[in-house]
Amino acid sequence: LRGNKRFAYFDRTRYVSVLDSIDARAILFLRPRRFGKSLTLSMLQHFHGIQHRDQYDELFQDLDIDKDVKGDKITPGEYMILKFNFSAVNRTRDLNKAAQGLAVSIIRNLKGFYGDYYSYLGESLGQLISERIDQGDAINSLANLVQLVNRTLWEVKNGGDKKHPLANVKGIYLLADEYDAFSNEYIDPHNSQPWAESDASSLVKDFWATVKDNVGLPYSIQKCFITGISPLSLADNT
């Protein structure tokens, strides 16, 4: 894209360092629609994800962030990226079916994580999906994934092999795009009871509760970058 003369390219990569310097496990980034939130997530994913290490020069060389990398202020490729896109959930007016759609979306993203990292986790992709993912329990499947990464990294770091591809990996960087896109479809400010009592609402709360519970593990979820429009949907989950 940078090499295409038909486009104007605005370098915003310095914000990778800015975000990394913030002393917080979770950052909630609220902006209107069409404000570049998804592009920011993509930038973070490609900088921090270990699977993109070999693409660093192609993607970031000579950009603002490259100055900080060369100055040893920040290191690329130190995380395993777990990404969720709540705007992509299949929504319906039936709240029971909506809950099912959200669960399917969560599991799809967990499978995507295993697809990216199965070679690092010491198991085949089929084995990870069959043994670690419960198709009927998205929340338990999320907890299984985080605990597997925590255990794997603990074993690597205590094994003493400094050349292991995970030796310098800190843990999971969770990226959540449009976290409130799903719930905003159903929350009625004049009548909140249907949403509050629904399985869909419970699933959203359980998702964020599981994320919060697993932030404390040594090599689990180390950072969260969450985009959305309003903080209201997260108010009951913090």
GROMACS .gro file of C-alpha atoms in nm:
model
  238
    1LEU     CA    1   0.000   0.000   0.000
    2ARG     CA    2   0.282   0.241   0.087
    3GLY     CA    3   0.438   0.182  -0.253
    4ASN     CA    4   0.122   0.258  -0.446
    5LYS     CA    5   0.148   0.615  -0.578
    6ARG     CA    6  -0.229   0.639  -0.612
    7PHE     CA    7  -0.270   0.649  -0.234
    8ALA     CA    8  -0.164   0.893   0.035
    9TYR     CA    9  -0.011   0.713   0.332
   10PHE     CA   10  -0.021   0.869   0.679
   11ASP     CA   11   0.222   0.710   0.923
   12ARG     CA   12   0.051   0.648   1.257
   13THR     CA   13   0.281   0.371   1.373
   14ARG     CA   14   0.425   0.586   1.653
   15TYR     CA   15   0.107   0.507   1.845
   16VAL     CA   16   0.224   0.148   1.879
   17SER     CA   17   0.492   0.277   2.116
   18VAL     CA   18   0.252   0.518   2.283
   19LEU     CA   19   0.006   0.239   2.363
   20ASP     CA   20   0.284   0.007   2.476
   21SER     CA   21   0.412   0.268   2.720
   22ILE     CA   22   0.077   0.299   2.900
   23ASP     CA   23   0.095   0.118   3.233
   24ALA     CA   24  -0.236  -0.066   3.203
   25ARG     CA   25  -0.333  -0.422   3.120
   26ALA     CA   26  -0.647  -0.308   2.935
   27ILE     CA   27  -0.715  -0.005   2.718
   28LEU     CA   28  -1.067   0.086   2.604
   29PHE     CA   29  -1.048   0.295   2.287
   30LEU     CA   30  -1.380   0.464   2.209
   31ARG     CA   31  -1.439   0.640   1.879
   32PRO     CA   32  -1.728   0.681   1.632
   33ARG     CA   33  -1.776   0.439   1.347
   34ARG     CA   34  -1.543   0.471   1.048
   35PHE     CA   35  -1.275   0.629   1.265
   36GLY     CA   36  -0.993   0.382   1.195
   37LYS     CA   37  -1.037   0.155   1.498
   38SER     CA   38  -1.012  -0.168   1.300
   39LEU     CA   39  -0.706  -0.039   1.115
   40THR     CA   40  -0.542   0.037   1.450
   41LEU     CA   41  -0.610  -0.320   1.564
   42SER     CA   42  -0.459  -0.454   1.243
   43MET     CA   43  -0.148  -0.243   1.301
   44LEU     CA   44  -0.111  -0.377   1.655
   45GLN     CA   45  -0.171  -0.734   1.539
   46HIS     CA   46   0.096  -0.720   1.271
   47PHE     CA   47   0.351  -0.550   1.494
   48HIS     CA   48   0.308  -0.756   1.810
   49GLY     CA   49   0.212  -1.097   1.668
   50ILE     CA   50   0.494  -1.351   1.665
   51GLN     CA   51   0.364  -1.494   1.337
   52HIS     CA   52   0.448  -1.163   1.165
   53ARG     CA   53   0.809  -1.138   1.281
   54ASP     CA   54   0.945  -1.223   0.938
   55GLN     CA   55   0.732  -0.949   0.781
   56TYR     CA   56   0.867  -0.670   0.999
   57ASP     CA   57   1.090  -0.506   0.738
   58GLU     CA   58   0.819  -0.525   0.474
   59LEU     CA   59   0.557  -0.370   0.700
   60PHE     CA   60   0.739  -0.130   0.932
   61GLN     CA   61   1.089  -0.053   0.808
   62ASP     CA   62   1.158   0.324   0.792
   63LEU     CA   63   0.827   0.412   0.956
   64ASP     CA   64   0.806   0.602   1.285
   65ILE     CA   65   0.789   0.284   1.493
   66ASP     CA   66   1.112   0.161   1.334
   67LYS     CA   67   1.302   0.436   1.515
   68ASP     CA   68   1.184   0.304   1.851
   69VAL     CA   69   1.262  -0.054   1.753
   70LYS     CA   70   1.616   0.040   1.653
   71GLY     CA   71   1.646   0.241   1.974
   72ASP     CA   72   1.548  -0.068   2.178
   73LYS     CA   73   1.241   0.108   2.315
   74ILE     CA   74   1.004  -0.161   2.189
   75THR     CA   75   1.040  -0.508   2.039
   76PRO     CA   76   0.811  -0.652   1.770
   77GLY     CA   77   0.669  -1.003   1.778
   78GLU     CA   78   0.645  -1.059   2.153
   79TYR     CA   79   0.283  -1.173   2.181
   80MET     CA   80   0.034  -1.430   2.061
   81ILE     CA   81  -0.265  -1.238   1.926
   82LEU     CA   82  -0.616  -1.340   2.028
   83LYS     CA   83  -0.857  -1.131   1.824
   84PHE     CA   84  -1.235  -1.098   1.843
   85ASN     CA   85  -1.456  -0.897   1.610
   86PHE     CA   86  -1.796  -0.842   1.768
   87SER     CA   87  -1.928  -0.652   1.468
   88ALA     CA   88  -1.904  -0.975   1.268
   89VAL     CA   89  -2.146  -1.167   1.492
   90ASN     CA   90  -2.454  -1.291   1.310
   91ARG     CA   91  -2.735  -1.096   1.477
   92THR     CA   92  -3.108  -1.168   1.491
   93ARG     CA   93  -3.399  -1.021   1.684
   94ASP     CA   94  -3.442  -1.353   1.866
   95LEU     CA   95  -3.219  -1.319   2.173
   96ASN     CA   96  -3.180  -1.695   2.213
   97LYS     CA   97  -3.052  -1.727   1.856
   98ALA     CA   98  -2.839  -1.418   1.913
   99ALA     CA   99  -2.664  -1.591   2.203
  100GLN     CA  100  -2.596  -1.890   1.979
  101GLY     CA  101  -2.453  -1.662   1.713
  102LEU     CA  102  -2.221  -1.497   1.964
  103ALA     CA  103  -2.101  -1.834   2.093
  104VAL     CA  104  -2.029  -1.948   1.737
  105SER     CA  105  -1.832  -1.629   1.672
  106ILE     CA  106  -1.623  -1.670   1.989
  107ILE     CA  107  -1.539  -2.029   1.901
  108ARG     CA  108  -1.455  -1.930   1.543
  109ASN     CA  109  -1.202  -1.678   1.675
  110LEU     CA  110  -1.054  -1.935   1.913
  111LYS     CA  111  -1.008  -2.171   1.618
  112GLY     CA  112  -0.839  -1.888   1.431
  113PHE     CA  113  -0.594  -1.850   1.720
  114TYR     CA  114  -0.511  -2.220   1.711
  115GLY     CA  115  -0.471  -2.197   1.336
  116ASP     CA  116  -0.210  -1.924   1.381
  117TYR     CA  117  -0.019  -2.084   1.667
  118TYR     CA  118  -0.066  -2.462   1.670
  119SER     CA  119   0.292  -2.512   1.551
  120TYR     CA  120   0.413  -2.325   1.861
  121LEU     CA  121   0.185  -2.512   2.101
  122GLY     CA  122   0.319  -2.860   2.029
  123GLU     CA  123  -0.007  -3.013   1.908
  124SER     CA  124  -0.173  -3.055   1.570
  125LEU     CA  125  -0.450  -2.816   1.474
  126GLY     CA  126  -0.702  -3.099   1.471
  127GLN     CA  127  -0.595  -3.214   1.815
  128LEU     CA  128  -0.622  -2.865   1.961
  129ILE     CA  129  -0.970  -2.812   1.821
  130SER     CA  130  -1.101  -3.153   1.923
  131GLU     CA  131  -0.950  -3.151   2.273
  132ARG     CA  132  -0.950  -2.783   2.369
  133ILE     CA  133  -1.271  -2.653   2.216
  134ASP     CA  134  -1.611  -2.746   2.351
  135GLN     CA  135  -1.859  -2.657   2.078
  136GLY     CA  136  -2.131  -2.622   2.340
  137ASP     CA  137  -1.933  -2.402   2.580
  138ALA     CA  138  -1.755  -2.102   2.430
  139ILE     CA  139  -1.652  -1.963   2.768
  140ASN     CA  140  -1.490  -2.284   2.887
  141SER     CA  141  -1.315  -2.309   2.551
  142LEU     CA  142  -1.174  -1.958   2.601
  143ALA     CA  143  -1.048  -2.049   2.948
  144ASN     CA  144  -0.890  -2.367   2.809
  145LEU     CA  145  -0.701  -2.167   2.547
  146VAL     CA  146  -0.565  -1.913   2.792
  147GLN     CA  147  -0.456  -2.180   3.039
  148LEU     CA  148  -0.286  -2.379   2.762
  149VAL     CA  149  -0.084  -2.076   2.655
  150ASN     CA  150   0.006  -1.995   3.015
  151ARG     CA  151   0.127  -2.351   3.077
  152THR     CA  152   0.315  -2.374   2.746
  153LEU     CA  153   0.502  -2.048   2.803
  154TRP     CA  154   0.579  -2.142   3.163
  155GLU     CA  155   0.736  -2.468   3.045
  156VAL     CA  156   0.937  -2.292   2.773
  157LYS     CA  157   1.071  -2.025   3.006
  158ASN     CA  158   1.159  -2.276   3.275
  159GLY     CA  159   1.317  -2.511   3.021
  160GLY     CA  160   1.610  -2.280   2.964
  161ASP     CA  161   1.612  -2.300   2.583
  162LYS     CA  162   1.674  -1.938   2.484
  163LYS     CA  163   1.650  -2.027   2.115
  164HIS     CA  164   1.297  -2.161   2.145
  165PRO     CA  165   1.061  -1.954   1.922
  166LEU     CA  166   0.850  -1.875   2.230
  167ALA     CA  167   1.143  -1.785   2.455
  168ASN     CA  168   1.080  -1.410   2.429
  169VAL     CA  169   0.701  -1.424   2.407
  170LYS     CA  170   0.527  -1.251   2.697
  171GLY     CA  171   0.181  -1.400   2.660
  172ILE     CA  172  -0.148  -1.317   2.490
  173TYR     CA  173  -0.240  -0.977   2.350
  174LEU     CA  174  -0.620  -0.970   2.329
  175LEU     CA  175  -0.768  -0.745   2.062
  176ALA     CA  176  -1.144  -0.685   2.067
  177ASP     CA  177  -1.291  -0.493   1.776
  178GLU     CA  178  -1.624  -0.311   1.824
  179TYR     CA  179  -1.680  -0.481   2.159
  180ASP     CA  180  -2.025  -0.320   2.195
  181ALA     CA  181  -2.151  -0.375   1.838
  182PHE     CA  182  -2.336  -0.691   1.940
  183SER     CA  183  -2.495  -0.572   2.264
  184ASN     CA  184  -2.592  -0.232   2.122
  185GLU     CA  185  -2.826  -0.413   1.884
  186TYR     CA  186  -3.036  -0.533   2.177
  187ILE     CA  187  -3.004  -0.289   2.466
  188ASP     CA  188  -3.318  -0.078   2.487
  189PRO     CA  189  -3.263   0.227   2.710
  190HIS     CA  190  -3.637   0.238   2.779
  191ASN     CA  191  -3.669  -0.131   2.865
  192SER     CA  192  -3.347  -0.305   2.964
  193GLN     CA  193  -3.510  -0.612   3.119
  194PRO     CA  194  -3.531  -0.834   2.807
  195TRP     CA  195  -3.159  -0.791   2.740
  196ALA     CA  196  -3.056  -0.815   3.105
  197GLU     CA  197  -3.240  -1.147   3.149
  198SER     CA  198  -3.127  -1.302   2.821
  199ASP     CA  199  -2.871  -1.575   2.756
  200ALA     CA  200  -2.696  -1.334   2.520
  201SER     CA  201  -2.637  -1.084   2.801
  202SER     CA  202  -2.511  -1.361   3.030
  203LEU     CA  203  -2.270  -1.481   2.762
  204VAL     CA  204  -2.128  -1.131   2.715
  205LYS     CA  205  -2.078  -1.095   3.091
  206ASP     CA  206  -1.921  -1.440   3.119
  207PHE     CA  207  -1.684  -1.360   2.832
  208TRP     CA  208  -1.546  -1.047   2.995
  209ALA     CA  209  -1.542  -1.207   3.340
  210THR     CA  210  -1.328  -1.489   3.199
  211VAL     CA  211  -1.093  -1.240   3.036
  212LYS     CA  212  -1.062  -1.051   3.364
  213ASP     CA  213  -1.003  -1.369   3.566
  214ASN     CA  214  -0.721  -1.481   3.338
  215VAL     CA  215  -0.530  -1.155   3.324
  216GLY     CA  216  -0.350  -1.241   3.647
  217LEU     CA  217  -0.176  -1.556   3.525
  218PRO     CA  218   0.199  -1.507   3.461
  219TYR     CA  219   0.192  -1.581   3.087
  220SER     CA  220  -0.175  -1.554   2.997
  221ILE     CA  221  -0.350  -1.235   2.883
  222GLN     CA  222  -0.091  -0.962   2.929
  223LYS     CA  223  -0.256  -0.681   2.735
  224CYS     CA  224  -0.603  -0.597   2.604
  225PHE     CA  225  -0.689  -0.335   2.346
  226ILE     CA  226  -1.065  -0.296   2.314
  227THR     CA  227  -1.240  -0.070   2.066
  228GLY     CA  228  -1.600   0.045   2.070
  229ILE     CA  229  -1.835   0.340   2.064
  230SER     CA  230  -1.962   0.364   2.422
  231PRO     CA  231  -1.844   0.240   2.763
  232LEU     CA  232  -2.199   0.151   2.868
  233SER     CA  233  -2.191  -0.209   2.748
  234LEU     CA  234  -1.882  -0.279   2.956
  235ALA     CA  235  -2.008  -0.108   3.270
  236ASP     CA  236  -2.169  -0.422   3.413
  237ASN     CA  237  -1.868  -0.638   3.334
  238THR     CA  238  -1.587  -0.459   3.517
   0.00000   0.00000   0.00000
